[in-house]
mmCIF file of C-alpha atoms in Angstrom:
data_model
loop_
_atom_site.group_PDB
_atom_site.id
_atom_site.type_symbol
_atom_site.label_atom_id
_atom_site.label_comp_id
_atom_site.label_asym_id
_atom_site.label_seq_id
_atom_site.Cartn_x
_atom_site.Cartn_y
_atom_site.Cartn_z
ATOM 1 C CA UNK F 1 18.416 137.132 46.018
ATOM 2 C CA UNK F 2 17.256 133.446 47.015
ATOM 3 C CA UNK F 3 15.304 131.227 45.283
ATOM 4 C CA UNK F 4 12.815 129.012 46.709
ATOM 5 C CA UNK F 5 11.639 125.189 45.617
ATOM 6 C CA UNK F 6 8.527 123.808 45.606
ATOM 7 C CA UNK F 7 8.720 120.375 44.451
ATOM 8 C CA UNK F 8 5.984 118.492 44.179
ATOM 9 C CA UNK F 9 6.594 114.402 44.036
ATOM 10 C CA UNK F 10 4.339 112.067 41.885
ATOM 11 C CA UNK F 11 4.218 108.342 41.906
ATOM 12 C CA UNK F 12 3.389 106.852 39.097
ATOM 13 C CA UNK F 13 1.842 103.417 38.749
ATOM 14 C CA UNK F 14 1.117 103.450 35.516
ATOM 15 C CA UNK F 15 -2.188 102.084 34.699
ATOM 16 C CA UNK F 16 -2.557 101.328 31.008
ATOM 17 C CA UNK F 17 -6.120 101.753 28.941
ATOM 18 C CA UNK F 18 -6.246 100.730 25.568
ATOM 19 C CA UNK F 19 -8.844 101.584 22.879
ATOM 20 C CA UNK F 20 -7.326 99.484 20.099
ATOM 21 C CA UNK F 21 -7.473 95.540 19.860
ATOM 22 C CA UNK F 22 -3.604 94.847 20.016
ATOM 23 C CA UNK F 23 -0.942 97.028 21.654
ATOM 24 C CA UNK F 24 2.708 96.683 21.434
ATOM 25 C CA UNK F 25 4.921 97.441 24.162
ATOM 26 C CA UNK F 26 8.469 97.579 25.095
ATOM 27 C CA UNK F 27 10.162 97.106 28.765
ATOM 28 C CA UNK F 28 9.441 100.508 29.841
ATOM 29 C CA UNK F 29 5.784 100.019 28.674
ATOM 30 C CA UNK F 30 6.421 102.569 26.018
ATOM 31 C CA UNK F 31 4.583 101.866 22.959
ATOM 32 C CA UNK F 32 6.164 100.748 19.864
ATOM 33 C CA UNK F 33 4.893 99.483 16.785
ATOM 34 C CA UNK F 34 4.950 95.860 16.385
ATOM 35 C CA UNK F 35 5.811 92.415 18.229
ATOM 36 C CA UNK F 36 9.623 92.214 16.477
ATOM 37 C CA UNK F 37 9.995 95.309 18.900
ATOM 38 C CA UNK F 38 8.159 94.537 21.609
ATOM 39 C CA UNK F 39 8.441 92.796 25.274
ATOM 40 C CA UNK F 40 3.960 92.295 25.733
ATOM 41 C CA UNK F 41 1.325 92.971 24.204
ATOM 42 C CA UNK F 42 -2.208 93.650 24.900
ATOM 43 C CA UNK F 43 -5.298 92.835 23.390
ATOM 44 C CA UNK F 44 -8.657 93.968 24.555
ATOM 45 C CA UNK F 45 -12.583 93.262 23.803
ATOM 46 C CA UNK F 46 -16.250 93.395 25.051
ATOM 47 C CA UNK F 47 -16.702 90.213 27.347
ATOM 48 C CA UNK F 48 -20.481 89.908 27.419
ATOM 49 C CA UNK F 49 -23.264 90.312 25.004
ATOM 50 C CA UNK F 50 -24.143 93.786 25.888
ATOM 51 C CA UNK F 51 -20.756 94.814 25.297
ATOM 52 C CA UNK F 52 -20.737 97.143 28.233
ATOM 53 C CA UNK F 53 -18.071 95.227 30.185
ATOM 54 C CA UNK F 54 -14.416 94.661 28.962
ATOM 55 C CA UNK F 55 -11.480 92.646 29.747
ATOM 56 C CA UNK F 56 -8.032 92.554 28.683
ATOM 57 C CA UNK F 57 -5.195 90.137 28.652
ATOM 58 C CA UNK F 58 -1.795 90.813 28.053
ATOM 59 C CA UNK F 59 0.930 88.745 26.850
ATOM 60 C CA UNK F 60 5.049 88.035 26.753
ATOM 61 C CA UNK F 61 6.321 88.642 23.280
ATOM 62 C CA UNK F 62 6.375 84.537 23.419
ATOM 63 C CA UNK F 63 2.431 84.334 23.494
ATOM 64 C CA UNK F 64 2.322 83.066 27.468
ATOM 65 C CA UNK F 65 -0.183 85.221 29.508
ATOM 66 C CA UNK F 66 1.185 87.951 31.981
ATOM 67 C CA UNK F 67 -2.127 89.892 33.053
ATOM 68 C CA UNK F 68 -6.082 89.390 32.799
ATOM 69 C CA UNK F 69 -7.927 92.206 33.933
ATOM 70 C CA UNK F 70 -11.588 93.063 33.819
ATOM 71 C CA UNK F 71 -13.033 96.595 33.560
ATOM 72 C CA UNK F 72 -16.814 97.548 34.681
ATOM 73 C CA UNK F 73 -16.954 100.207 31.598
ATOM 74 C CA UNK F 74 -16.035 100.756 28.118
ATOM 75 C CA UNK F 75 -13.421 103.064 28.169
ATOM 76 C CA UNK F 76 -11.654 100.856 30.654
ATOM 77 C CA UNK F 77 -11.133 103.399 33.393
ATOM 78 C CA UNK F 78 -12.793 100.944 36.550
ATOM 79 C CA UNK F 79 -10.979 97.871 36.884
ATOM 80 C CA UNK F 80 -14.081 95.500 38.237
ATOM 81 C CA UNK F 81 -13.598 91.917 40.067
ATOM 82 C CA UNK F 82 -10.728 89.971 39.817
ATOM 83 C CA UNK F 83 -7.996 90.846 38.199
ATOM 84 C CA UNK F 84 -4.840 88.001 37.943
ATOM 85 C CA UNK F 85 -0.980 88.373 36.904
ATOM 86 C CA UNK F 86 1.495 85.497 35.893
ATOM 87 C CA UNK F 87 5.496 85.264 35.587
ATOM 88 C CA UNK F 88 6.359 82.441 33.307
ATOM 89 C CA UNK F 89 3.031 80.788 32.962
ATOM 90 C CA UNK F 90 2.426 80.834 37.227
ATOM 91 C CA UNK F 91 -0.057 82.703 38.698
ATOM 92 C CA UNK F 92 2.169 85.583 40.831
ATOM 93 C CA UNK F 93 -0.789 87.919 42.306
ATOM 94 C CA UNK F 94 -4.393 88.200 42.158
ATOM 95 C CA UNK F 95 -6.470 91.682 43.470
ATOM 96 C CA UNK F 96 -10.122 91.871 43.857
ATOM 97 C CA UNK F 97 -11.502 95.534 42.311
ATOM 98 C CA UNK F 98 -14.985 96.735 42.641
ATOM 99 C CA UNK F 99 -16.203 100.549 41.400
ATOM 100 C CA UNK F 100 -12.186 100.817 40.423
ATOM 101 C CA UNK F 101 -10.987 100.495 43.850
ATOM 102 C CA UNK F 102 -9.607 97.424 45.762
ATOM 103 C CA UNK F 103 -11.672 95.303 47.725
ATOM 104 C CA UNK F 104 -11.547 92.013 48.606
ATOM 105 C CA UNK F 105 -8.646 89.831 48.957
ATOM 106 C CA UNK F 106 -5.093 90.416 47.604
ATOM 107 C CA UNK F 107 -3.523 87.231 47.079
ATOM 108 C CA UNK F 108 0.393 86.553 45.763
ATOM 109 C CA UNK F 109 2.084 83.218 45.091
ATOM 110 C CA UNK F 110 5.492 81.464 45.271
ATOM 111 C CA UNK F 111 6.860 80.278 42.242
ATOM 112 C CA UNK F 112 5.823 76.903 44.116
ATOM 113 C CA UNK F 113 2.705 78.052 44.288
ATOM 114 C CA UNK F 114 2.465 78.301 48.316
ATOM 115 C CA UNK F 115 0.748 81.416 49.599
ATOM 116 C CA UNK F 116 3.056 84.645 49.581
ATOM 117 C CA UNK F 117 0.580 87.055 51.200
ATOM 118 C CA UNK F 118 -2.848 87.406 52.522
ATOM 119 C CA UNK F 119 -4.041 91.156 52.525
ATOM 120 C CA UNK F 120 -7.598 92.465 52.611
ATOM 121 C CA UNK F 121 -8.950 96.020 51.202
ATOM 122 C CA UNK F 122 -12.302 97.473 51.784
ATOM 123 C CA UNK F 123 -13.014 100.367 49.448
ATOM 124 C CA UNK F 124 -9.161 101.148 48.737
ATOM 125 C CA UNK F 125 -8.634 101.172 52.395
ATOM 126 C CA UNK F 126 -5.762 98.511 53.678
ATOM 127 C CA UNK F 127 -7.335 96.443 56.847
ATOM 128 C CA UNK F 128 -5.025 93.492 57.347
ATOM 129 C CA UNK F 129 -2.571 91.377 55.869
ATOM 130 C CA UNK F 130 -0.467 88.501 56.662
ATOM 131 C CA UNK F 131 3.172 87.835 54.712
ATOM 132 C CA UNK F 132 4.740 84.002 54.375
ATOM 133 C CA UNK F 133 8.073 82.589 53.384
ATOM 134 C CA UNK F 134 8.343 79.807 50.527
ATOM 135 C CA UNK F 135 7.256 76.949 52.715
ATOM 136 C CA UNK F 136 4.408 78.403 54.213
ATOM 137 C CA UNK F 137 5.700 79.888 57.732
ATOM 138 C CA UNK F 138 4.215 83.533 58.823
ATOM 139 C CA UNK F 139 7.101 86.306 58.062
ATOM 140 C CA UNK F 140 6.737 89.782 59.504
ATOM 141 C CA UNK F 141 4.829 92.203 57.371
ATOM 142 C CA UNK F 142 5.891 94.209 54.060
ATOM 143 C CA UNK F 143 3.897 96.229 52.128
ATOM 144 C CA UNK F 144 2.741 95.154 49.048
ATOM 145 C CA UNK F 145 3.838 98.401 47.184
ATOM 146 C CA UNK F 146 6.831 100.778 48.567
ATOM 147 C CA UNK F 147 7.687 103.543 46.426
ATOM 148 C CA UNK F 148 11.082 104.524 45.931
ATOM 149 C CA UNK F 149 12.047 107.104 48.349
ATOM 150 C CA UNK F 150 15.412 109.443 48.226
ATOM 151 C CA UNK F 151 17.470 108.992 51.390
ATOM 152 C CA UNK F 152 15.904 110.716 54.311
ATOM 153 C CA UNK F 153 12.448 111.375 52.344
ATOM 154 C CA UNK F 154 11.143 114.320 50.556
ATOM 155 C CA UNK F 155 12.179 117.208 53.439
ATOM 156 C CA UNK F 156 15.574 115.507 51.961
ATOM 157 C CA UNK F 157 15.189 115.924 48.322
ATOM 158 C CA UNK F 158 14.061 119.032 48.320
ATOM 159 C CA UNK F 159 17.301 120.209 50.609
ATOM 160 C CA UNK F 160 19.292 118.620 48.263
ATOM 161 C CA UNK F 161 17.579 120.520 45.121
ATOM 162 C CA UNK F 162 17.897 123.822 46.796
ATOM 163 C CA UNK F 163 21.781 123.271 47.387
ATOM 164 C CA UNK F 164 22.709 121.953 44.066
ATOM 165 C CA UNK F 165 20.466 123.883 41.472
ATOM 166 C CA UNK F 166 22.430 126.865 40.134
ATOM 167 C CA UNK F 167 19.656 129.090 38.766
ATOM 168 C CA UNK F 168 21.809 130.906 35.753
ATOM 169 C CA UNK F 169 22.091 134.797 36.568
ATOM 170 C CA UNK F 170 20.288 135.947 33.321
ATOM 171 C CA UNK F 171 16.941 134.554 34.985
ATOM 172 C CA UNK F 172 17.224 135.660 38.052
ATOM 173 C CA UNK F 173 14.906 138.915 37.935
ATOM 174 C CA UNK F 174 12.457 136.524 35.071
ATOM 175 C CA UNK F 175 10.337 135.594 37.326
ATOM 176 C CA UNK F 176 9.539 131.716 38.243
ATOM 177 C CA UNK F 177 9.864 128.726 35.825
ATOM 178 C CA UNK F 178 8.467 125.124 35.982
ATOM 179 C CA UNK F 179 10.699 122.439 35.143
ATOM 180 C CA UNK F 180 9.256 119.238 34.598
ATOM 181 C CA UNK F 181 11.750 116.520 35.146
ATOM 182 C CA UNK F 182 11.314 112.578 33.846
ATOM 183 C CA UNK F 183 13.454 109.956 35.069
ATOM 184 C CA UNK F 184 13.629 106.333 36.314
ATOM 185 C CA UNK F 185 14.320 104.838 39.507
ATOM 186 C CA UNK F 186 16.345 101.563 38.614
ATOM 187 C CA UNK F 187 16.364 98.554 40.625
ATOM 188 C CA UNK F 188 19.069 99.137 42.401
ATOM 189 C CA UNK F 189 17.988 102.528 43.275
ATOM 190 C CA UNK F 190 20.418 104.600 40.925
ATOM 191 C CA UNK F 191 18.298 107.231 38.606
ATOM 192 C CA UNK F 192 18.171 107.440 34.735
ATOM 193 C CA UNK F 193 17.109 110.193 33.241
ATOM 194 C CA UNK F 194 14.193 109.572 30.477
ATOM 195 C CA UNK F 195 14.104 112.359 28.683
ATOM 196 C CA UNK F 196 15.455 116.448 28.336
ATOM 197 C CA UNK F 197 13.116 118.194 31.496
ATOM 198 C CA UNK F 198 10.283 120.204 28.781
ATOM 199 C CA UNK F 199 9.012 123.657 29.096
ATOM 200 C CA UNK F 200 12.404 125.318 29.471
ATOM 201 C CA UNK F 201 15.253 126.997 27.975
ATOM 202 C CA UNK F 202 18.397 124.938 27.154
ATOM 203 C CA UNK F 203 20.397 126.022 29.874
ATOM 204 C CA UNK F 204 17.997 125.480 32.427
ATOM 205 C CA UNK F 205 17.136 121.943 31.176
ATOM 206 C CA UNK F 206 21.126 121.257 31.086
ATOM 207 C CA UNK F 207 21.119 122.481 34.526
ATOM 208 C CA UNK F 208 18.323 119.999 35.713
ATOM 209 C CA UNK F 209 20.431 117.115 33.869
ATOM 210 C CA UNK F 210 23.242 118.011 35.938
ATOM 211 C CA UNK F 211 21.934 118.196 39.257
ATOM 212 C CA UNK F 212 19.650 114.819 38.786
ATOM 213 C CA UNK F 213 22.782 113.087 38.277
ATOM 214 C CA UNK F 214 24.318 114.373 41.240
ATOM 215 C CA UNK F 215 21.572 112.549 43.214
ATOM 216 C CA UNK F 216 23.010 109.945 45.421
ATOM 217 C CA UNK F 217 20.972 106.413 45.039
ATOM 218 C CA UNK F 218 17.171 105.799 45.989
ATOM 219 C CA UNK F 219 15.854 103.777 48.365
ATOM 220 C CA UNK F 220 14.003 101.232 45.022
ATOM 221 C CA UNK F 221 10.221 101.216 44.529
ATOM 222 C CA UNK F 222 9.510 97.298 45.455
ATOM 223 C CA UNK F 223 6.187 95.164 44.636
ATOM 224 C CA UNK F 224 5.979 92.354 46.945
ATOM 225 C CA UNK F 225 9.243 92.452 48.569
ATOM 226 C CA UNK F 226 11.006 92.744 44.791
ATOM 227 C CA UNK F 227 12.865 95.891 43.918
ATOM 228 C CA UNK F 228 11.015 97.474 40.906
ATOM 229 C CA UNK F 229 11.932 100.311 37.992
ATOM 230 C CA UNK F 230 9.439 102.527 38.152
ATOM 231 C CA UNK F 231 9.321 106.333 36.203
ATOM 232 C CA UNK F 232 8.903 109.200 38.264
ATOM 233 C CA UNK F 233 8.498 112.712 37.398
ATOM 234 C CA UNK F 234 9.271 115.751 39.641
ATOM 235 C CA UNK F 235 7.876 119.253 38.152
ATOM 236 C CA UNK F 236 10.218 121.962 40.075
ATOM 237 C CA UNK F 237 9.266 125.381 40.614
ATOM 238 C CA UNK F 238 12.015 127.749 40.503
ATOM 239 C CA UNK F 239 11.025 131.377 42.258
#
């Protein structure tokens, strides 16, 4: 009796919303509980007198601004105008938002502060950009975001799932299952896995551990031509 896979892929870019004043988080953007442990932090408020429009900055555990973004309603769900990011006190990227969607101009930055790219969204939609090296000269195109990709794409993946997952013999007649399956892409492209797959018996979530770490490297998630971690999740459907 065969089983069949149906794996459906999710990339995350995690968008963070914050109802508190100051938030505490680590390298993974995990939560924790105060600066001592902490990489950032965030710390949001109203911006104008009717309170109906919010911003929020977040900081290096040093107190040097990383991120200023502006949100068009209170629960912080629409980012609205322009939002700006800094590495070590220069500005890196800025991204025009309007209803929660880009559009305008996204702009990123040398540390030398020459023009990195020129791209320009209407409505979410990409229309054009234009990519430069350090000293200004035009440099053909990349992406802005790529994310990580197993080798030879998701057709791939889900060949390599369906030759390396033993399904244990005592749930073979059980029916399907759902295994929901955390892990990291690293920069380099190997995988770490984040936490034990949930929703599953022991054996089964052994059996997931064991076959993601078979997985052969990733092609790495990159922002602006820089290889990236980034958390993915993979829910599996075993039938």
């Amino acid at each position: 009796m065969f089983k069949t896979f149906i794996l459906i892929l999710l990339f995350f870019c995690v968008s963070l919303f914050f109802a508190q004043d100051t938030i505490y988080f680590d390298q993974d953007y995990q939560k924790v509980e105060n600066l001592k442990l902490a990489e950032s932090y965030t710390i949001d408020k109203s911006y104008d007198k009717n309170g109906a429009k919010m911003v929020s900055r977040a900081y290096d555990k040093n107190g040097q601004i990383t991120e200023k973004t502006f949100f068009s309603d209170k629960k912080m769900t629409k980012m609205e105008g322009k939002s700006r990011y800094w590495s070590n006190g220069n500005l890196k990227w800025e991204i025009g938002y309007k209803k929660g969607k880009k559009d305008g101009l996204l702009k990123s930055y040398w540390e030398n502060g020459n023009l990195k790219r020129r791209d320009v969204f209407i409505n979410e939609k990409f229309i054009t950009g234009t990519c430069f090296d350090d000293e200004g000269n035009e440099v053909p195109y990349y992406h802005f975001r790529i994310p990580p990709e197993f080798p030879g794409g998701n057709a791939a993946l889900k060949k390599f799932m369906t030759e390396n997952f033993n399904f244990p013999d005592d749930y073979k007649e059980s029916g399907s299952k759902k295994i929901v399956v955390h892990f990291v892409i690293e920069k380099n492209g190997s995988v770490t896995l984040e936490k034990m797959p949930e929703g599953i018996s022991l054996e089964l979530g052994l059996e997931a551990i064991r076959v993601i770490a078979l997985m052969p490297k990733w092609n790495p998630g990159m922002i602006d031509g820089s290889p990236v971690r980034v958390q993915y999740t993979i829910p599996i459907v075993v039938r």
